[in-house]
PDB file of C-alpha atoms and ligand atoms in Angstrom:
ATOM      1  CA  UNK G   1      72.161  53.699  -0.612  1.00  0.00           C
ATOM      2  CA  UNK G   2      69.434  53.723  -3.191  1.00  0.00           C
ATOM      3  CA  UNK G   3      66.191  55.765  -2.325  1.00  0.00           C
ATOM      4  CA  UNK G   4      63.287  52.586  -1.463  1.00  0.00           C
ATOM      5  CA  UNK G   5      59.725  53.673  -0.830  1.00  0.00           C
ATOM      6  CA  UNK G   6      57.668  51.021   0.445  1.00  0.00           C
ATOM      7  CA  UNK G   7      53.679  51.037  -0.364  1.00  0.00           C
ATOM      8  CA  UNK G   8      51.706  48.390   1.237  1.00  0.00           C
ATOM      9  CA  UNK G   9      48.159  47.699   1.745  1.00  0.00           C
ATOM     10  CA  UNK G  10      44.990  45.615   0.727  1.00  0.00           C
ATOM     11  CA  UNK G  11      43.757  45.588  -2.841  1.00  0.00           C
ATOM     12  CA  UNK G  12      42.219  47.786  -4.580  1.00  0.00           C
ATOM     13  CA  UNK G  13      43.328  50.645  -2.477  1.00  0.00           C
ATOM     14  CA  UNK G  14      45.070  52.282  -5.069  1.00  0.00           C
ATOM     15  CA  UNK G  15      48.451  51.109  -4.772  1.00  0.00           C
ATOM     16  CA  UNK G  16      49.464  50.144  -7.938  1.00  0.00           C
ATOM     17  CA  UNK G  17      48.061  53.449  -9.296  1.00  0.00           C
ATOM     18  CA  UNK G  18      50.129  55.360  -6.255  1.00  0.00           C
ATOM     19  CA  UNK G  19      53.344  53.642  -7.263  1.00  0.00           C
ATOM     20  CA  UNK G  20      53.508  54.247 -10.915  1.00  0.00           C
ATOM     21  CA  UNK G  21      52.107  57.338 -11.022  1.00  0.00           C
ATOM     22  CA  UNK G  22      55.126  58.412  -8.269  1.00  0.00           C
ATOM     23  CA  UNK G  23      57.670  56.085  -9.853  1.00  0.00           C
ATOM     24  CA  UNK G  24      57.232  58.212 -13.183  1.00  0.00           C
ATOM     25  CA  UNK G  25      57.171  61.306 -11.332  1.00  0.00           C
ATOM     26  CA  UNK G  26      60.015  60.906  -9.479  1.00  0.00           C
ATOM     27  CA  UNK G  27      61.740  58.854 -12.363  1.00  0.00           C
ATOM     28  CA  UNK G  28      63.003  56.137 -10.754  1.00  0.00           C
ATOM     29  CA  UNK G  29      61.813  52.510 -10.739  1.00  0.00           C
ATOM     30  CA  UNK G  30      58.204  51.048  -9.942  1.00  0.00           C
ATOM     31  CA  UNK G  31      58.161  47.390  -8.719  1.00  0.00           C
ATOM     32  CA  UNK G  32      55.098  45.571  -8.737  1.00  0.00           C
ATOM     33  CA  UNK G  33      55.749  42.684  -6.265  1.00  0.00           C
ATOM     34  CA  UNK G  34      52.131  41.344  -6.588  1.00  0.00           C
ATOM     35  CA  UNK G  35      52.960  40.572  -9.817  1.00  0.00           C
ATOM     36  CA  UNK G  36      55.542  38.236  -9.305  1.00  0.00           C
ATOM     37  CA  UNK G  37      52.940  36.183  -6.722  1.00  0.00           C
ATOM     38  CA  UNK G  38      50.806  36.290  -9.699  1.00  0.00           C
ATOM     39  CA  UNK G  39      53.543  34.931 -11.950  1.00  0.00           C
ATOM     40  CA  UNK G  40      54.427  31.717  -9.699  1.00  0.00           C
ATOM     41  CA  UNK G  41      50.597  31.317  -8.963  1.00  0.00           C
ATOM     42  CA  UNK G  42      49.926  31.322 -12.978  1.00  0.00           C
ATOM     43  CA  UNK G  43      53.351  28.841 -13.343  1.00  0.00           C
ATOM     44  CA  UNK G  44      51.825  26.180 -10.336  1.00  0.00           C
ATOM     45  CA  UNK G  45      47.874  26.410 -12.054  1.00  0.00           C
ATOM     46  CA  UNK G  46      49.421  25.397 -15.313  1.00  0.00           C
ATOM     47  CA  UNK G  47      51.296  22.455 -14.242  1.00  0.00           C
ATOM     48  CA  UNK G  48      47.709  21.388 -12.754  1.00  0.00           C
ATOM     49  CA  UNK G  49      48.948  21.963  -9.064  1.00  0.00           C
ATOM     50  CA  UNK G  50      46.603  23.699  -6.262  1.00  0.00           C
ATOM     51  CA  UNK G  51      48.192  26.729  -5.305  1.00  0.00           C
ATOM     52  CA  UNK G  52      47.119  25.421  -1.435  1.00  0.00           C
ATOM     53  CA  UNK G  53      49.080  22.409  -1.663  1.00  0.00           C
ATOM     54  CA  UNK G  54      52.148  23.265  -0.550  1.00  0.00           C
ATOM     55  CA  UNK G  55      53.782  19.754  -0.554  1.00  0.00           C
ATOM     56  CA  UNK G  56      53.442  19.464  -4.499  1.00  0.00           C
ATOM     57  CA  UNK G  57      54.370  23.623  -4.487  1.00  0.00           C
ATOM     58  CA  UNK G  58      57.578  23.393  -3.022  1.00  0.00           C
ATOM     59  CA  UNK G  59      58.925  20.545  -5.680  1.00  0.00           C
ATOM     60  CA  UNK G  60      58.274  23.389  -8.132  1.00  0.00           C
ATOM     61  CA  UNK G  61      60.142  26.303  -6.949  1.00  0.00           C
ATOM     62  CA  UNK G  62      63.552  25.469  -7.861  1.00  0.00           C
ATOM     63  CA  UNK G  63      63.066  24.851 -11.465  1.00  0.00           C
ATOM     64  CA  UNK G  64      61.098  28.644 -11.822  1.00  0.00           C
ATOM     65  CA  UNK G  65      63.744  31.130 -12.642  1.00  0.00           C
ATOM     66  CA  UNK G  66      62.055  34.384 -12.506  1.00  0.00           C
ATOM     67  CA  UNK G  67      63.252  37.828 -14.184  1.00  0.00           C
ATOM     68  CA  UNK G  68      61.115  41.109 -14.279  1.00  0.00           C
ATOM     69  CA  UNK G  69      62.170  42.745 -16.898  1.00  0.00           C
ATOM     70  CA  UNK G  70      61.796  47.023 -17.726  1.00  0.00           C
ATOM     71  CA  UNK G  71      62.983  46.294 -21.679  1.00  0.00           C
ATOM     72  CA  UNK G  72      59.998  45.956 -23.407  1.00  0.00           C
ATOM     73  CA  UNK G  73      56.525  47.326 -23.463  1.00  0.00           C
ATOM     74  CA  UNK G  74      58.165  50.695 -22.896  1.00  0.00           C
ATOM     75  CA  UNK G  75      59.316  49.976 -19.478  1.00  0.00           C
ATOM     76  CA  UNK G  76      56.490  48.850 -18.098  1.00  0.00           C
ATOM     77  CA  UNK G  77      57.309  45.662 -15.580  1.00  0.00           C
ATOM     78  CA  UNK G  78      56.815  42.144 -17.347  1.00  0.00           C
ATOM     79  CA  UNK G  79      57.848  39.047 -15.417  1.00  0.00           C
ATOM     80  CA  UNK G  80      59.284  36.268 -17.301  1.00  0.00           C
ATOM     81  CA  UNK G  81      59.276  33.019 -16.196  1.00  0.00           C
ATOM     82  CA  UNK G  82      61.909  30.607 -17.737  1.00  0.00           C
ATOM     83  CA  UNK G  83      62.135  32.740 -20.847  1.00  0.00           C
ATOM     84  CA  UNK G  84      57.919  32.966 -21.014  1.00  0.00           C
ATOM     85  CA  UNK G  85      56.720  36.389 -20.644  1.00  0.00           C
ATOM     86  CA  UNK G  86      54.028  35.204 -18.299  1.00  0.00           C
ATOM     87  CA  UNK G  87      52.832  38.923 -18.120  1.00  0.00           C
ATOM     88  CA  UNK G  88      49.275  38.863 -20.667  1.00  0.00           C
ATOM     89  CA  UNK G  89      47.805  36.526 -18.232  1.00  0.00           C
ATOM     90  CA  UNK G  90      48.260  37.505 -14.325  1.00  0.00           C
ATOM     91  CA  UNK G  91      45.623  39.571 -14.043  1.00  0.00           C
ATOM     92  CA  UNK G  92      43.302  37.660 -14.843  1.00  0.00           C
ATOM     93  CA  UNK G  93      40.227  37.576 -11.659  1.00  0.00           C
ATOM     94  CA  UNK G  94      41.324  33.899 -10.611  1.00  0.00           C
ATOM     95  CA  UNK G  95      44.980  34.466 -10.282  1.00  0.00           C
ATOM     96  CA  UNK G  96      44.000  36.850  -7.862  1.00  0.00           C
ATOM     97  CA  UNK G  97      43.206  34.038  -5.193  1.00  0.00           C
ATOM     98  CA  UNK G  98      45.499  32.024  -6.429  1.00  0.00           C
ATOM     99  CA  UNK G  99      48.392  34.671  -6.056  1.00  0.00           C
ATOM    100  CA  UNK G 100      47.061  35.454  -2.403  1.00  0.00           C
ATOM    101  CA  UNK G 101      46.698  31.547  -1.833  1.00  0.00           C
ATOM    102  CA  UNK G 102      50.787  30.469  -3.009  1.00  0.00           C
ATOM    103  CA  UNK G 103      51.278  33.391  -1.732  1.00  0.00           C
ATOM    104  CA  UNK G 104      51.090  31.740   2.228  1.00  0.00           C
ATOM    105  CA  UNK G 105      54.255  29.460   1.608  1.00  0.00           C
ATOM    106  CA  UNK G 106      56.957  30.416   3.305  1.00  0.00           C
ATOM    107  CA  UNK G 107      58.921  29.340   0.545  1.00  0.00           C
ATOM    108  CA  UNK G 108      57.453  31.091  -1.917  1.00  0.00           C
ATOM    109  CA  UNK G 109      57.651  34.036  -0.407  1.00  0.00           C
ATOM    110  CA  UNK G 110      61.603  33.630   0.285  1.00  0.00           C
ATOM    111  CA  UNK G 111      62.450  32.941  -3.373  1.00  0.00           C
ATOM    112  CA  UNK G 112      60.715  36.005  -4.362  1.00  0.00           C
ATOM    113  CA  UNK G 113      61.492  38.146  -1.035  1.00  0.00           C
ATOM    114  CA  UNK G 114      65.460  37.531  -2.512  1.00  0.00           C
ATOM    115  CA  UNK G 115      64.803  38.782  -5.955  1.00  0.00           C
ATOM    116  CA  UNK G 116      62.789  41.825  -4.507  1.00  0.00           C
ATOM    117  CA  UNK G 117      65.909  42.922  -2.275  1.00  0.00           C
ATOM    118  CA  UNK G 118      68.523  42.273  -5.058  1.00  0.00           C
ATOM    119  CA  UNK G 119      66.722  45.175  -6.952  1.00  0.00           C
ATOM    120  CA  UNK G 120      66.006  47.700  -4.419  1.00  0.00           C
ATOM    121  CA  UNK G 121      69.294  47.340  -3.236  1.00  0.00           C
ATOM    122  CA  UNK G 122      70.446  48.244  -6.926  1.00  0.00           C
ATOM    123  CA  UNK G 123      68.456  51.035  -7.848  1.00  0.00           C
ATOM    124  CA  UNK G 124      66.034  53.396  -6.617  1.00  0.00           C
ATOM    125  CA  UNK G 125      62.844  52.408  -6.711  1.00  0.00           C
ATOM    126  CA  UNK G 126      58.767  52.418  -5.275  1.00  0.00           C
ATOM    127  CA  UNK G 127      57.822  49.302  -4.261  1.00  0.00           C
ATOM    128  CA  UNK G 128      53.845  47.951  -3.452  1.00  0.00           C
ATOM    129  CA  UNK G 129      53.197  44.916  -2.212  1.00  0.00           C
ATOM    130  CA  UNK G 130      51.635  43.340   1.517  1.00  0.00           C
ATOM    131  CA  UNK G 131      55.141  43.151   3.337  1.00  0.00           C
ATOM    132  CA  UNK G 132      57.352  45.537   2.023  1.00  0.00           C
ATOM    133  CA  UNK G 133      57.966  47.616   4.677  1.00  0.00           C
ATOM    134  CA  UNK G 134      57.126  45.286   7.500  1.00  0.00           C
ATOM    135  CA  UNK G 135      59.312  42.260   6.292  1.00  0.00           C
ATOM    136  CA  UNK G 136      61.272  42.829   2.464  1.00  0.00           C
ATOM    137  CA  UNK G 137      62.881  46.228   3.494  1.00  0.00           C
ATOM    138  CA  UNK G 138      61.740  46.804   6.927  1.00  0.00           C
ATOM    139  CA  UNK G 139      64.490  50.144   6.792  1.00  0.00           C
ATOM    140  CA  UNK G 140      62.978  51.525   3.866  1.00  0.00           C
ATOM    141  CA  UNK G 141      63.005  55.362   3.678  1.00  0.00           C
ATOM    142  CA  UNK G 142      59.795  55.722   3.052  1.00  0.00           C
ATOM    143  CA  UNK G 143      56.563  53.220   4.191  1.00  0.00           C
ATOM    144  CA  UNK G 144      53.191  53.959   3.470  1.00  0.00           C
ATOM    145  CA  UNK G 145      49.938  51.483   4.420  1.00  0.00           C
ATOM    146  CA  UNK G 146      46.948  52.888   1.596  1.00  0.00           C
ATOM    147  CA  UNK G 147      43.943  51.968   2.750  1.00  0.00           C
ATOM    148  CA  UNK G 148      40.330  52.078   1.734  1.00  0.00           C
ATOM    149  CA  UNK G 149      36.594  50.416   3.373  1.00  0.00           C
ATOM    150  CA  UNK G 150      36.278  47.350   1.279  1.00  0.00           C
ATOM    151  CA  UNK G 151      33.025  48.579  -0.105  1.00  0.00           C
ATOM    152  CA  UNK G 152      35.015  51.097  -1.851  1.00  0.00           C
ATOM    153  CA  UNK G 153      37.790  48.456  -2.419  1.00  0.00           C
ATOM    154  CA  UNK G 154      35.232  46.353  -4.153  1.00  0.00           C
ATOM    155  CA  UNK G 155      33.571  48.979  -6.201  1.00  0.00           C
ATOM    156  CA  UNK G 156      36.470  50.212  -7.679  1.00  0.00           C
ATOM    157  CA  UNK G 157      37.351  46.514  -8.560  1.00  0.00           C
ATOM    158  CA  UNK G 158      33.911  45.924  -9.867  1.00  0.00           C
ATOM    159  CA  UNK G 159      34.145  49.087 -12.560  1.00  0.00           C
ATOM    160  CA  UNK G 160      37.747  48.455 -13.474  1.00  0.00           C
ATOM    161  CA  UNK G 161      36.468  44.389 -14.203  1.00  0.00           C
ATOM    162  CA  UNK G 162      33.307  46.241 -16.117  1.00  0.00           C
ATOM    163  CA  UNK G 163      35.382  48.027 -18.474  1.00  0.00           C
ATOM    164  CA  UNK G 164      37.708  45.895 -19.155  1.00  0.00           C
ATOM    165  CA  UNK G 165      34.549  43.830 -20.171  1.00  0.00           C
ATOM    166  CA  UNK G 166      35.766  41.048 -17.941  1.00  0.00           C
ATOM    167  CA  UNK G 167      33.257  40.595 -15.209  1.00  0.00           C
ATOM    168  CA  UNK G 168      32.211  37.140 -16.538  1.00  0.00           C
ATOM    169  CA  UNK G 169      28.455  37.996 -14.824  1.00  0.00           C
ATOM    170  CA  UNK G 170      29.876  38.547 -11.318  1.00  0.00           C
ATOM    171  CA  UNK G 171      27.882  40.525  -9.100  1.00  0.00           C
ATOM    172  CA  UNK G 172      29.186  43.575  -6.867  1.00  0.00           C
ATOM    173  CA  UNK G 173      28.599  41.159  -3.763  1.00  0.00           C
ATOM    174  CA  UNK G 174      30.646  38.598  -5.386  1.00  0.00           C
ATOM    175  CA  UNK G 175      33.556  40.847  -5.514  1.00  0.00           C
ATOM    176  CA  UNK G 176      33.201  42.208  -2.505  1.00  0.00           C
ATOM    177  CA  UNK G 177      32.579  38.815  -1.106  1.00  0.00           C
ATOM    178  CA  UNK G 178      36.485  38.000  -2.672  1.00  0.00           C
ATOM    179  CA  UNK G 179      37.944  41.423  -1.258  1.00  0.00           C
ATOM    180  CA  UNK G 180      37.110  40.085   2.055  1.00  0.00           C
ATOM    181  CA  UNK G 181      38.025  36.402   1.625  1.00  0.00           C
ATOM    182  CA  UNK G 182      41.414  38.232   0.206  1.00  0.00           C
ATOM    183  CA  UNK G 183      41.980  40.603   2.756  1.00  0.00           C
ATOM    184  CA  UNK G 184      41.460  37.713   5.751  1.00  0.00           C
ATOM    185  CA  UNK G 185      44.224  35.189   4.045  1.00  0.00           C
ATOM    186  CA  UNK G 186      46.531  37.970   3.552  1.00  0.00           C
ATOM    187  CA  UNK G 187      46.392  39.438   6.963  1.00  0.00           C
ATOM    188  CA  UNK G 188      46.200  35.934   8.832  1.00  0.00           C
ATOM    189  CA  UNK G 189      48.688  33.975   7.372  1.00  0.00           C
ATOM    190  CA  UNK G 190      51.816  32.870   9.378  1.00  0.00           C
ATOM    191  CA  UNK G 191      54.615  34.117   7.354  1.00  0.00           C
ATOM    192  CA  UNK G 192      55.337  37.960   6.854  1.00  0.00           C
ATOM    193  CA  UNK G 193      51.339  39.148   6.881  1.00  0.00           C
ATOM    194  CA  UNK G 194      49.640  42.031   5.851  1.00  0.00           C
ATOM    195  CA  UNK G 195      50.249  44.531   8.914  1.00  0.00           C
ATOM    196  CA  UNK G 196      50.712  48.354   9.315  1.00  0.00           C
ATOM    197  CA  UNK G 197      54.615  48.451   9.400  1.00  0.00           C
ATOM    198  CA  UNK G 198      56.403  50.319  12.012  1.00  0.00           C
ATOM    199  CA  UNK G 199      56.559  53.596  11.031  1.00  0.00           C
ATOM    200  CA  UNK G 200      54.531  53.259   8.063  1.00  0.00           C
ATOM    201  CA  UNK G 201      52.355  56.173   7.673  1.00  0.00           C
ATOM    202  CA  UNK G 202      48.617  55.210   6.967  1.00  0.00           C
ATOM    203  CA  UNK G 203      46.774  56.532   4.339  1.00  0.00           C
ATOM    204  CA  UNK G 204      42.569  55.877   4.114  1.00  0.00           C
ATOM    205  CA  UNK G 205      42.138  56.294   0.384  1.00  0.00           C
ATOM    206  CA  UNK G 206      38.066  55.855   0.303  1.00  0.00           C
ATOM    207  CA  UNK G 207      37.130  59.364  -0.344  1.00  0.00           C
ATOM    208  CA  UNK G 208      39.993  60.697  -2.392  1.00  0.00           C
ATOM    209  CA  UNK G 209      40.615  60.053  -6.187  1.00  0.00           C
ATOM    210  CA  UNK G 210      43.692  59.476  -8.048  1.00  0.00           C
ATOM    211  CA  UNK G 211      45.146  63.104  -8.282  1.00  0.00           C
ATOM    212  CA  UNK G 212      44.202  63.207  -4.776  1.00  0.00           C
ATOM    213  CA  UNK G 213      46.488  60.543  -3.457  1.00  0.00           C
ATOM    214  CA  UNK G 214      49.351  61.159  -5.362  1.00  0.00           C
ATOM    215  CA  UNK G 215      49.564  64.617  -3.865  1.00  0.00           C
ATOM    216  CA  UNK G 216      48.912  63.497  -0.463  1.00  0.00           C
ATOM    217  CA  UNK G 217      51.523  61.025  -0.693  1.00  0.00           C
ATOM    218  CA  UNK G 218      54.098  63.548  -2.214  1.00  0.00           C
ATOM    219  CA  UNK G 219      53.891  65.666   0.474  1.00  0.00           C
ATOM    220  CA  UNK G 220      54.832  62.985   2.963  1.00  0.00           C
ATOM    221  CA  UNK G 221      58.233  61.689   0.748  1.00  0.00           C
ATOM    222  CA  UNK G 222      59.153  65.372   0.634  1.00  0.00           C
ATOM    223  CA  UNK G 223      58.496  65.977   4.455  1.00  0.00           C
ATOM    224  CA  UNK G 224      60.957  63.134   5.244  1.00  0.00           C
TER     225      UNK G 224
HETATM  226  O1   DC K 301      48.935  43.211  -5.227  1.00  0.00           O
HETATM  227  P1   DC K 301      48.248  42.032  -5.931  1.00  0.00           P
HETATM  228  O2   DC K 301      46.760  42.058  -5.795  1.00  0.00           O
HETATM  229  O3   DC K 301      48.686  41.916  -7.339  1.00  0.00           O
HETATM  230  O4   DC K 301      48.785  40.741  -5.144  1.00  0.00           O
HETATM  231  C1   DC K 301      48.280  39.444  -5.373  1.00  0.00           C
HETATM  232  C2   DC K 301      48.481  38.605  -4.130  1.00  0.00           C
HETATM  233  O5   DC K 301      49.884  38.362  -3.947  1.00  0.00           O
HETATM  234  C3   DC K 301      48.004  39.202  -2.815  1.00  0.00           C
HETATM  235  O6   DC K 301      46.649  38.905  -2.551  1.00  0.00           O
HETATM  236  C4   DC K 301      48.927  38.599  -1.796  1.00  0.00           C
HETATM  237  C5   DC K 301      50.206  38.345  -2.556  1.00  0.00           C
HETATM  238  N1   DC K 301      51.250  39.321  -2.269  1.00  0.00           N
HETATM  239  C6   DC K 301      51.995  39.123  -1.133  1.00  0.00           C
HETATM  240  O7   DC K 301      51.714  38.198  -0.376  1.00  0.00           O
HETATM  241  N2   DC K 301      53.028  39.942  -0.850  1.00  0.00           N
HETATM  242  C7   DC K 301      53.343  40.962  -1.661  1.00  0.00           C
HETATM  243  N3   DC K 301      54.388  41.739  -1.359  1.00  0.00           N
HETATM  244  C8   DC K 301      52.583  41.197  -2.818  1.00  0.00           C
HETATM  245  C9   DC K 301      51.513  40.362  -3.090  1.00  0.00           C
END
């Protein structure tokens, strides 16, 4: 059975950094499954559809065939979206929401839950995401629930939006103000929430750096 390691969480906690930076270590796959939220919440805002309106959502899903691929960018994940690398443009600061909003359709969640499965039951891999060890792979080897206060969430999202030149004149307490709004819709919606899975070891990230994580989290995949 392949080795899965499930890292879930709020944003900004350090996830994403956590996974690749483990992924690499360990050489074996990192899958971004925020990413592909980000991907179908890009596809619905282009076809001029609220990501809240599930009704006009659900007409959509079956004509999005979604592939993350490893091929280009030297391996790094890119999610294509019938044939469109949709990759350039998910991060941008309002596909955040809208990734988090789409993201409460049950519907949604199943088409992409399905794809998510298919590869960590094919190859080894770190996964981060809200529900991967409470819902995608609930027997996951490995579960993990980073966490940081959202003051520390927000700052770190506030100097990564600063030099990337992209804060667009937002204010700290604007971001902070989102990491909230974020954090509530993630953790309160019906279907597969953000929770602390069972047997998920919890991690508070706010006064530790990079380096500092990665070891702390090495230590508990080499305990098990
Ligand atoms: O990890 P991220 O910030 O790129 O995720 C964007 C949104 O996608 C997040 O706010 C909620 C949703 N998401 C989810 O519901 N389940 C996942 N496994 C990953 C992301």
């Amino acid at each position: 059975m392949p080795l899965n390691i499930a890292i879930d969480g709020p944003s900004g906690a350090g996830k994403s950094t956590l996974a690749k930076r483990l992924a690499e270590k360990m050489k074996i796959l990192y899958l971004d499954t925020g990413a592909m939220y980000r991907g179908i919440a890009y596809y619905v805002l282009e076809k001029g559809v609220d990501p809240a309106d599930a009704e006009r959502v659900k007409p959509l899903l079956p004509a999005i065939e979604m592939k993350v691929s490893y091929d280009e960018a030297g391996g790094v994940q890119q999610i294509i979206i019938n044939g469109e690398n949709v990759t350039p443009y998910i991060r941008e600061h309002r596909i955040s929401f809208a990734a988090s909003t789409v993201s409460k359709i049950p519907e949604v969640r199943l088409k992409l839950v399905e794809l998510q499965r298919q590869i960590a039951s094919e190859c080894d891999c770190v996964l981060d995401g809200r529900d991967i060890g409470s819902y995608v792979l609930p027997n996951a080897g490995t579960k993990i629930y980073l966490d940081a206060k959202p003051e520390v969430r927000a700052e770190r999202r506030y100097k990564e939006l600063s030099a990337k030149g992209q804060l667009n004149g937002m204010t700290y307490e604007e971001i902070l103000a989102d990491v909230n709004k974020r954090d509530y819709q993630d953790m309160h919606r019906d279907f597969a929430p953000l929770v602390v899975a069972d047997g998920a070891v919890v991690v508070d990230t706010s006064d530790m750096n990079a380096d500092e994580v990665v070891k702390k989290i090495e230590e508990i995949v080499h305990c098990k």
